Short mmCIF file of C-alpha atoms and ligand atoms in Angstrom, two decimals:
data_model
loop_
_atom_site.label_atom_id
_atom_site.label_comp_id
_atom_site.label_asym_id
_atom_site.label_seq_id
_atom_site.Cartn_x
_atom_site.Cartn_y
_atom_site.Cartn_z
CA UNK E 1 6.87 -27.27 -44.35
CA UNK E 2 7.60 -30.16 -41.82
CA UNK E 3 4.26 -31.73 -42.50
CA UNK E 4 4.70 -31.45 -46.14
CA UNK E 5 7.98 -33.17 -46.18
CA UNK E 6 6.49 -36.04 -44.09
CA UNK E 7 3.84 -36.34 -46.56
CA UNK E 8 6.24 -36.56 -49.47
CA UNK E 9 8.47 -38.92 -47.83
CA UNK E 10 5.62 -41.09 -47.15
CA UNK E 11 4.33 -40.77 -50.67
CA UNK E 12 7.75 -41.63 -52.08
CA UNK E 13 7.83 -44.80 -50.00
CA UNK E 14 4.47 -45.87 -51.20
CA UNK E 15 5.52 -45.39 -54.86
CA UNK E 16 8.71 -47.27 -54.30
CA UNK E 17 6.58 -50.13 -52.72
CA UNK E 18 4.08 -50.03 -55.58
CA UNK E 19 6.66 -50.11 -58.23
CA UNK E 20 8.17 -53.24 -56.64
CA UNK E 21 4.92 -54.80 -56.31
CA UNK E 22 4.17 -54.20 -59.81
CA UNK E 23 7.47 -55.20 -60.96
CA UNK E 24 7.57 -58.49 -58.98
CA UNK E 25 3.95 -59.60 -59.42
CA UNK E 26 3.16 -58.42 -62.99
CA UNK E 27 6.03 -57.20 -65.05
CA UNK E 28 8.99 -59.62 -64.06
CA UNK E 29 9.06 -62.91 -66.32
CA UNK E 30 10.54 -65.83 -64.19
CA UNK E 31 9.63 -68.23 -66.84
CA UNK E 32 12.63 -70.25 -67.88
CA UNK E 33 14.26 -69.39 -71.16
CA UNK E 34 13.06 -72.07 -73.73
CA UNK E 35 16.59 -73.46 -74.21
CA UNK E 36 16.79 -74.55 -70.67
CA UNK E 37 13.35 -76.26 -70.75
CA UNK E 38 13.74 -79.87 -69.92
CA UNK E 39 17.34 -79.36 -68.62
CA UNK E 40 18.40 -80.40 -65.25
CA UNK E 41 18.26 -76.54 -64.37
CA UNK E 42 14.57 -76.67 -65.26
CA UNK E 43 12.64 -76.67 -61.85
CA UNK E 44 9.93 -78.59 -63.52
CA UNK E 45 12.40 -81.59 -63.88
CA UNK E 46 12.92 -81.85 -60.01
CA UNK E 47 10.03 -79.94 -58.28
CA UNK E 48 6.50 -81.19 -58.29
CA UNK E 49 3.70 -79.01 -59.34
CA UNK E 50 2.94 -77.82 -55.70
CA UNK E 51 6.56 -77.09 -54.87
CA UNK E 52 6.92 -75.05 -58.25
CA UNK E 53 3.83 -73.00 -57.23
CA UNK E 54 4.91 -72.50 -53.71
CA UNK E 55 8.47 -71.54 -54.59
CA UNK E 56 7.09 -68.74 -57.04
CA UNK E 57 4.60 -67.45 -54.66
CA UNK E 58 7.09 -67.41 -51.69
CA UNK E 59 9.84 -65.85 -53.47
CA UNK E 60 7.71 -63.08 -54.84
CA UNK E 61 6.42 -62.29 -51.15
CA UNK E 62 9.97 -62.49 -49.74
CA UNK E 63 11.38 -60.36 -52.40
CA UNK E 64 8.53 -57.65 -51.95
CA UNK E 65 9.27 -57.68 -48.10
CA UNK E 66 12.82 -57.01 -49.05
CA UNK E 67 12.19 -54.12 -51.25
CA UNK E 68 9.87 -52.79 -48.73
CA UNK E 69 11.91 -52.93 -45.45
CA UNK E 70 14.80 -51.33 -46.84
CA UNK E 71 13.20 -48.02 -47.74
CA UNK E 72 11.06 -48.24 -44.68
CA UNK E 73 14.05 -48.14 -42.73
CA UNK E 74 14.85 -44.82 -44.34
CA UNK E 75 11.47 -43.62 -43.96
CA UNK E 76 11.58 -44.37 -40.36
CA UNK E 77 14.82 -42.40 -39.56
CA UNK E 78 13.67 -39.49 -41.72
CA UNK E 79 10.20 -39.20 -39.77
CA UNK E 80 12.15 -39.48 -36.60
CA UNK E 81 14.10 -36.53 -37.39
CA UNK E 82 11.34 -34.50 -38.81
CA UNK E 83 8.84 -34.91 -36.03
CA UNK E 84 11.41 -34.25 -33.44
CA UNK E 85 11.81 -37.62 -31.82
CA UNK E 86 15.63 -37.67 -31.99
CA UNK E 87 15.53 -34.29 -30.36
CA UNK E 88 13.23 -35.52 -27.73
CA UNK E 89 15.55 -38.63 -27.13
CA UNK E 90 18.33 -36.33 -26.36
CA UNK E 91 16.26 -34.12 -24.09
CA UNK E 92 15.15 -37.38 -22.13
CA UNK E 93 18.90 -38.38 -21.99
CA UNK E 94 20.23 -35.08 -20.81
CA UNK E 95 17.78 -35.10 -17.94
CA UNK E 96 18.37 -38.54 -16.86
CA UNK E 97 22.19 -38.23 -16.29
CA UNK E 98 24.83 -35.52 -16.23
CA UNK E 99 27.47 -38.00 -17.48
CA UNK E 100 28.23 -37.72 -21.27
CA UNK E 101 28.67 -41.43 -21.87
CA UNK E 102 25.62 -42.19 -20.06
CA UNK E 103 23.61 -39.76 -21.90
CA UNK E 104 24.81 -41.42 -25.25
CA UNK E 105 23.81 -44.77 -23.85
CA UNK E 106 20.36 -43.55 -23.02
CA UNK E 107 20.00 -41.71 -26.28
CA UNK E 108 20.89 -45.02 -28.04
CA UNK E 109 18.54 -47.09 -26.08
CA UNK E 110 15.66 -44.89 -27.12
CA UNK E 111 16.48 -44.85 -30.61
CA UNK E 112 16.98 -48.66 -30.75
CA UNK E 113 13.82 -49.31 -28.94
CA UNK E 114 11.86 -47.26 -31.34
CA UNK E 115 13.75 -48.87 -34.22
CA UNK E 116 12.95 -52.30 -32.93
CA UNK E 117 9.14 -51.37 -32.53
CA UNK E 118 8.95 -49.92 -35.88
CA UNK E 119 10.75 -52.76 -37.81
CA UNK E 120 9.07 -55.51 -35.68
CA UNK E 121 6.01 -55.93 -37.82
CA UNK E 122 7.77 -56.63 -40.98
CA UNK E 123 10.12 -58.95 -39.12
CA UNK E 124 7.24 -60.82 -37.71
CA UNK E 125 5.44 -61.03 -41.01
CA UNK E 126 8.67 -62.37 -42.60
CA UNK E 127 9.06 -65.03 -39.75
CA UNK E 128 5.32 -66.07 -40.07
CA UNK E 129 5.69 -66.33 -43.88
CA UNK E 130 8.54 -68.63 -43.55
CA UNK E 131 6.63 -70.55 -41.07
CA UNK E 132 3.55 -70.89 -43.21
CA UNK E 133 5.68 -72.15 -46.29
CA UNK E 134 7.52 -74.83 -43.80
CA UNK E 135 10.80 -73.04 -44.35
CA UNK E 136 11.37 -71.88 -40.80
CA UNK E 137 10.74 -74.58 -38.08
CA UNK E 138 11.51 -72.20 -35.27
CA UNK E 139 9.10 -71.77 -32.19
CA UNK E 140 8.06 -68.17 -31.68
CA UNK E 141 9.92 -67.84 -28.25
CA UNK E 142 13.08 -69.24 -29.88
CA UNK E 143 12.58 -66.65 -32.93
CA UNK E 144 11.93 -63.92 -30.29
CA UNK E 145 15.10 -64.82 -28.27
CA UNK E 146 17.11 -64.34 -31.64
CA UNK E 147 15.49 -60.98 -32.20
CA UNK E 148 16.54 -59.85 -28.54
CA UNK E 149 20.09 -61.15 -29.14
CA UNK E 150 20.20 -59.02 -32.30
CA UNK E 151 18.89 -56.05 -30.35
CA UNK E 152 21.37 -56.10 -27.71
CA UNK E 153 24.35 -57.06 -29.90
CA UNK E 154 23.48 -54.07 -32.22
CA UNK E 155 23.03 -51.83 -29.27
CA UNK E 156 26.40 -52.91 -27.65
CA UNK E 157 28.17 -52.31 -30.96
CA UNK E 158 26.72 -48.97 -31.54
CA UNK E 159 27.43 -48.04 -27.86
CA UNK E 160 31.07 -48.65 -28.73
CA UNK E 161 31.08 -46.80 -32.13
CA UNK E 162 28.65 -43.88 -31.57
CA UNK E 163 30.50 -42.13 -28.66
CA UNK E 164 34.02 -42.32 -30.65
CA UNK E 165 32.19 -41.02 -33.81
CA UNK E 166 30.63 -37.96 -32.27
CA UNK E 167 33.83 -37.26 -30.44
CA UNK E 168 35.72 -37.47 -33.76
CA UNK E 169 33.06 -35.15 -35.38
CA UNK E 170 33.45 -32.57 -32.51
CA UNK E 171 37.25 -32.67 -32.66
CA UNK E 172 37.54 -32.41 -36.60
CA UNK E 173 34.47 -31.34 -38.68
CA UNK E 174 36.42 -31.93 -41.87
CA UNK E 175 38.32 -35.16 -41.38
CA UNK E 176 36.12 -37.26 -39.08
CA UNK E 177 35.24 -39.57 -41.78
CA UNK E 178 38.80 -40.40 -42.33
CA UNK E 179 39.87 -40.80 -38.71
CA UNK E 180 36.65 -42.88 -38.16
CA UNK E 181 37.55 -45.09 -41.13
CA UNK E 182 40.92 -45.62 -39.75
CA UNK E 183 39.60 -46.71 -36.50
CA UNK E 184 37.22 -49.03 -38.24
CA UNK E 185 39.90 -51.15 -39.75
CA UNK E 186 41.13 -52.63 -36.40
CA UNK E 187 37.59 -52.93 -35.12
CA UNK E 188 36.36 -54.78 -38.24
CA UNK E 189 39.28 -57.22 -37.97
CA UNK E 190 38.68 -57.75 -34.27
CA UNK E 191 34.78 -58.32 -34.85
CA UNK E 192 35.49 -60.72 -37.60
CA UNK E 193 37.87 -62.69 -35.46
CA UNK E 194 35.34 -62.72 -32.57
CA UNK E 195 32.28 -63.67 -34.89
CA UNK E 196 32.65 -67.31 -34.87
CA UNK E 197 33.62 -67.94 -31.28
CA UNK E 198 31.89 -65.25 -29.47
CA UNK E 199 28.91 -63.96 -31.46
CA UNK E 200 27.63 -66.88 -33.46
CA UNK E 201 27.40 -69.30 -30.34
CA UNK E 202 24.86 -66.83 -28.84
CA UNK E 203 22.36 -68.07 -31.50
CA UNK E 204 23.33 -71.70 -32.16
CA UNK E 205 25.29 -74.72 -31.08
CA UNK E 206 28.63 -75.51 -32.84
CA UNK E 207 30.47 -78.79 -32.43
CA UNK E 208 32.61 -81.28 -34.34
CA UNK E 209 30.76 -83.38 -36.94
CA UNK E 210 28.49 -85.93 -35.28
CA UNK E 211 28.43 -88.48 -37.98
CA UNK E 212 31.90 -90.00 -37.56
CA UNK E 213 31.75 -91.95 -40.85
CA UNK E 214 30.97 -88.77 -42.80
CA UNK E 215 33.48 -86.82 -40.67
CA UNK E 216 36.32 -89.10 -41.96
CA UNK E 217 35.29 -88.41 -45.58
CA UNK E 218 34.78 -84.59 -45.14
CA UNK E 219 38.23 -84.33 -43.28
CA UNK E 220 39.92 -86.48 -45.95
CA UNK E 221 39.05 -84.05 -48.74
CA UNK E 222 39.72 -80.97 -46.31
CA UNK E 223 43.06 -82.37 -45.84
CA UNK E 224 43.83 -82.39 -49.60
CA UNK E 225 43.52 -78.63 -49.25
CA UNK E 226 45.34 -78.23 -46.06
CA UNK E 227 42.49 -77.29 -43.81
CA UNK E 228 43.02 -78.54 -40.29
CA UNK E 229 40.38 -80.89 -38.84
CA UNK E 230 39.59 -78.40 -36.03
CA UNK E 231 38.49 -75.79 -38.33
CA UNK E 232 35.27 -77.80 -39.72
CA UNK E 233 32.31 -77.60 -37.65
CA UNK E 234 28.65 -78.71 -37.65
CA UNK E 235 25.87 -76.28 -36.41
CA UNK E 236 22.48 -77.29 -35.04
CA UNK E 237 19.87 -75.47 -37.37
CA UNK E 238 17.26 -78.33 -37.69
CA UNK E 239 15.30 -76.72 -34.80
CA UNK E 240 15.14 -73.33 -36.69
CA UNK E 241 14.77 -74.04 -40.39
CA UNK E 242 14.34 -76.69 -43.12
CA UNK E 243 16.67 -74.91 -45.70
CA UNK E 244 20.25 -76.10 -46.36
CA UNK E 245 23.48 -74.24 -45.92
CA UNK E 246 27.05 -74.05 -45.36
CA UNK E 247 29.58 -71.22 -44.98
CA UNK E 248 33.14 -70.03 -43.97
CA UNK E 249 33.47 -67.54 -41.28
CA UNK E 250 36.04 -66.05 -39.02
CA UNK E 251 39.73 -64.85 -39.69
CA UNK E 252 43.17 -66.04 -38.53
CA UNK E 253 43.09 -68.86 -36.06
CA UNK E 254 39.28 -68.63 -35.85
CA UNK E 255 38.71 -69.20 -39.61
CA UNK E 256 36.27 -72.07 -40.04
CA UNK E 257 33.95 -74.06 -42.31
CA UNK E 258 30.49 -74.64 -40.91
CA UNK E 259 28.03 -77.12 -42.37
CA UNK E 260 24.41 -76.87 -41.04
CA UNK E 261 23.06 -80.09 -39.71
CA UNK E 262 20.05 -79.86 -42.12
CA UNK E 263 22.57 -80.12 -45.03
CA UNK E 264 24.12 -83.18 -43.47
CA UNK E 265 20.72 -84.70 -42.74
CA UNK E 266 19.16 -84.18 -46.07
CA UNK E 267 22.02 -84.84 -48.75
CA UNK E 268 23.91 -88.14 -49.20
CA UNK E 269 27.45 -88.27 -48.81
CA UNK E 270 28.52 -87.34 -52.39
CA UNK E 271 26.43 -84.38 -52.50
CA UNK E 272 27.75 -83.33 -49.07
CA UNK E 273 31.36 -83.61 -50.36
CA UNK E 274 30.58 -81.29 -53.26
CA UNK E 275 29.11 -78.67 -50.82
CA UNK E 276 32.11 -79.17 -48.62
CA UNK E 277 34.49 -78.79 -51.65
CA UNK E 278 32.68 -75.35 -52.59
CA UNK E 279 33.25 -74.05 -48.89
CA UNK E 280 36.80 -75.09 -49.03
CA UNK E 281 37.43 -72.98 -51.99
CA UNK E 282 36.28 -69.89 -50.19
CA UNK E 283 38.55 -71.04 -47.19
CA UNK E 284 41.61 -71.75 -49.36
CA UNK E 285 41.41 -68.78 -51.67
CA UNK E 286 40.66 -66.52 -48.54
CA UNK E 287 37.56 -65.08 -50.12
CA UNK E 288 36.90 -63.56 -46.64
CA UNK E 289 39.93 -61.37 -46.72
CA UNK E 290 39.20 -60.12 -50.16
CA UNK E 291 35.55 -59.29 -48.82
CA UNK E 292 36.86 -57.33 -46.00
CA UNK E 293 39.36 -55.46 -48.09
CA UNK E 294 36.56 -54.63 -50.56
CA UNK E 295 34.21 -53.74 -47.75
CA UNK E 296 36.94 -51.44 -46.13
CA UNK E 297 37.72 -49.60 -49.46
CA UNK E 298 33.89 -49.03 -50.05
CA UNK E 299 33.36 -47.94 -46.59
CA UNK E 300 36.06 -45.32 -46.98
CA UNK E 301 34.16 -43.94 -49.91
CA UNK E 302 30.91 -44.46 -48.00
CA UNK E 303 32.19 -42.48 -44.90
CA UNK E 304 33.35 -39.67 -47.16
CA UNK E 305 30.01 -39.63 -48.94
CA UNK E 306 28.20 -39.61 -45.66
CA UNK E 307 30.25 -36.69 -44.30
CA UNK E 308 29.36 -34.70 -47.62
CA UNK E 309 25.71 -35.59 -47.42
CA UNK E 310 25.27 -34.88 -43.67
CA UNK E 311 26.74 -31.37 -44.15
CA UNK E 312 24.55 -30.80 -47.23
CA UNK E 313 21.46 -31.99 -45.50
CA UNK E 314 22.07 -30.13 -42.24
CA UNK E 315 22.75 -26.88 -44.22
CA UNK E 316 19.69 -27.29 -46.30
CA UNK E 317 17.39 -28.87 -44.13
CA UNK E 318 18.74 -28.25 -40.73
CA UNK E 319 15.52 -26.49 -39.45
CA UNK E 320 13.25 -29.02 -40.49
CA UNK E 321 15.17 -31.95 -39.36
CA UNK E 322 15.98 -30.25 -36.23
CA UNK E 323 19.78 -30.70 -36.48
CA UNK E 324 21.86 -27.61 -35.70
CA UNK E 325 25.10 -29.22 -35.93
CA UNK E 326 26.27 -32.44 -37.48
CA UNK E 327 28.42 -33.14 -34.33
CA UNK E 328 25.17 -33.11 -32.15
CA UNK E 329 24.04 -36.74 -31.47
CA UNK E 330 20.68 -35.68 -32.63
CA UNK E 331 22.04 -36.17 -36.09
CA UNK E 332 22.30 -39.98 -35.58
CA UNK E 333 19.23 -40.88 -37.39
CA UNK E 334 20.55 -39.09 -40.43
CA UNK E 335 23.93 -40.94 -40.34
CA UNK E 336 22.02 -44.23 -40.05
CA UNK E 337 19.65 -43.16 -42.94
CA UNK E 338 22.48 -42.02 -45.30
CA UNK E 339 24.59 -45.08 -44.43
CA UNK E 340 21.80 -47.50 -45.28
CA UNK E 341 21.01 -45.59 -48.63
CA UNK E 342 24.57 -45.91 -49.70
CA UNK E 343 24.71 -49.67 -48.67
CA UNK E 344 21.70 -50.22 -50.70
CA UNK E 345 23.18 -48.37 -53.56
CA UNK E 346 26.33 -50.37 -53.29
CA UNK E 347 24.66 -53.76 -53.01
CA UNK E 348 24.77 -54.35 -56.77
CA UNK E 349 28.42 -54.06 -56.75
CA UNK E 350 29.08 -56.12 -53.62
CA UNK E 351 26.76 -58.82 -54.78
CA UNK E 352 28.45 -58.90 -58.09
CA UNK E 353 31.80 -59.42 -56.42
CA UNK E 354 30.31 -62.05 -54.18
CA UNK E 355 28.81 -63.85 -57.20
CA UNK E 356 32.08 -63.98 -58.84
CA UNK E 357 33.46 -65.81 -55.61
CA UNK E 358 30.72 -68.28 -55.68
CA UNK E 359 31.21 -69.17 -59.39
CA UNK E 360 34.91 -69.66 -58.55
CA UNK E 361 34.02 -71.82 -55.66
CA UNK E 362 31.51 -74.03 -57.63
CA UNK E 363 34.34 -74.47 -60.37
CA UNK E 364 36.89 -75.52 -57.68
CA UNK E 365 34.30 -78.02 -56.09
CA UNK E 366 33.44 -79.57 -59.25
CA UNK E 367 36.96 -80.05 -60.44
CA UNK E 368 37.80 -81.55 -57.13
CA UNK E 369 34.91 -84.05 -56.63
CA UNK E 370 34.32 -84.66 -60.39
CA UNK E 371 30.81 -85.90 -59.59
CA UNK E 372 28.46 -83.42 -61.59
CA UNK E 373 25.42 -85.74 -60.94
CA UNK E 374 25.83 -85.26 -57.09
CA UNK E 375 26.59 -81.69 -57.44
CA UNK E 376 23.54 -81.00 -59.69
CA UNK E 377 21.38 -83.09 -57.35
CA UNK E 378 22.79 -81.05 -54.25
CA UNK E 379 21.71 -77.67 -55.86
CA UNK E 380 18.31 -79.06 -56.64
CA UNK E 381 17.62 -80.15 -53.10
CA UNK E 382 19.05 -76.62 -52.11
CA UNK E 383 16.31 -74.92 -54.34
CA UNK E 384 13.60 -77.31 -53.12
CA UNK E 385 14.25 -77.06 -49.37
CA UNK E 386 14.57 -73.20 -49.46
CA UNK E 387 11.74 -72.72 -51.95
CA UNK E 388 14.27 -70.58 -53.94
CA UNK E 389 13.45 -69.22 -57.46
CA UNK E 390 15.64 -70.89 -60.03
CA UNK E 391 15.43 -67.88 -62.31
CA UNK E 392 14.74 -64.77 -60.27
CA UNK E 393 13.90 -61.41 -61.94
CA UNK E 394 16.66 -58.99 -63.00
CA UNK E 395 16.40 -56.50 -60.07
CA UNK E 396 16.07 -59.28 -57.42
CA UNK E 397 19.28 -60.68 -58.76
CA UNK E 398 21.03 -57.36 -58.83
CA UNK E 399 19.99 -56.27 -55.34
CA UNK E 400 19.68 -59.51 -53.54
CA UNK E 401 21.75 -62.35 -55.01
CA UNK E 402 25.16 -62.89 -53.40
CA UNK E 403 24.99 -66.31 -55.12
CA UNK E 404 24.51 -66.83 -59.00
CA UNK E 405 21.00 -67.96 -59.79
CA UNK E 406 20.33 -71.76 -59.57
CA UNK E 407 19.65 -71.57 -63.42
CA UNK E 408 23.40 -70.46 -63.81
CA UNK E 409 24.93 -72.75 -61.25
CA UNK E 410 23.09 -75.89 -62.37
CA UNK E 411 23.73 -75.29 -66.15
CA UNK E 412 27.29 -74.66 -65.52
CA UNK E 413 27.46 -78.03 -64.01
CA UNK E 414 25.78 -79.64 -66.82
CA UNK E 415 28.08 -78.12 -69.30
CA UNK E 416 30.84 -79.82 -67.12
CA UNK E 417 28.98 -82.85 -67.28
CA UNK E 418 28.80 -83.03 -71.01
CA UNK E 419 32.63 -82.09 -71.23
CA UNK E 420 33.53 -84.88 -68.87
CA UNK E 421 31.44 -87.31 -70.88
CA UNK E 422 33.10 -86.24 -74.29
CA UNK E 423 36.62 -86.76 -72.68
ZN1 LIG I 501 29.84 -70.10 -51.53
#
């Protein structure tokens, strides 16, 4: 039975992958609808033939990697349970120490290590792909360093969460999801607070804007929106990537707007001011707090469903998955698998909410800067530097796009430009 279940799981993974291969490479039509041809959103008007070809090719492969790596994670956790790895990790942990906390720490290190090994090939392919297409400029040692920081950061976080989670499961087999959720609220807020000052600096350098002339202009529009100067940062990304970005992060006194130095290097001042105004909208309208609120609401539902699904799976397949009791740490891969599946299922909704915020930010930015030409040029450069698809396939948009497609964003700006001219 165990072997049969393993074969079925691998087959399901292959079918899932084949479906997306067919969908992305043969079925999906990413040609521009004819009414946009020749408009400023038409990539043929701002990319050369080579860039056009590369952006289609690169996006297709990237999207396929995304749709492979997500179910691969589910497959990995499933096989780990099925073939008794989780059980073995626990045995190794118990024979290494008699202290409960240390046992959990050892169990987790084995699980994390195997997960790292299993996901490494796909991560490495994704890194080399990005390098081949000249998006990433990161050296292998620097990339590896980031991977290791990821590893230890994840390990540390789970080392805080898992012992509490399994203690709650033992104490209350019916309500652990609710208590766990209640505890996750202060924990999430605390992590969001620490993110920009403790976690992000592990990866990159953050500092005040280097170009003082530009800084004056940026801080002048920031002041219009009541954003204090010490909340605007530049981050050194040029050693890692050619793509452009800016974002808002942190909460409370740690809230900040961060501009990648690549953005500052590659765009002219008016284009940068548009990007800055966009980020200011996120900051002023407190999109992060709405995001956290939405995330917490979803995680309540998610934890409840996880609780139901874990009980169901343990009852139905406990023997095959080698889980006798949900509250036994051996069930952790099942917890991760269900969580990851639920997050994937929820992503169309969270992406939709995020796209709504992004649309608002674009509108705010253009109304503040009133320079559609610069705004459009900045988006065109954003597409070129990241080789992003202007008109992504439907399923890619639904599952991956936290921002509206460039087609939507640029054509909205064009509409604004026409409105401005007719005034
Ligand atoms: Zn944004």
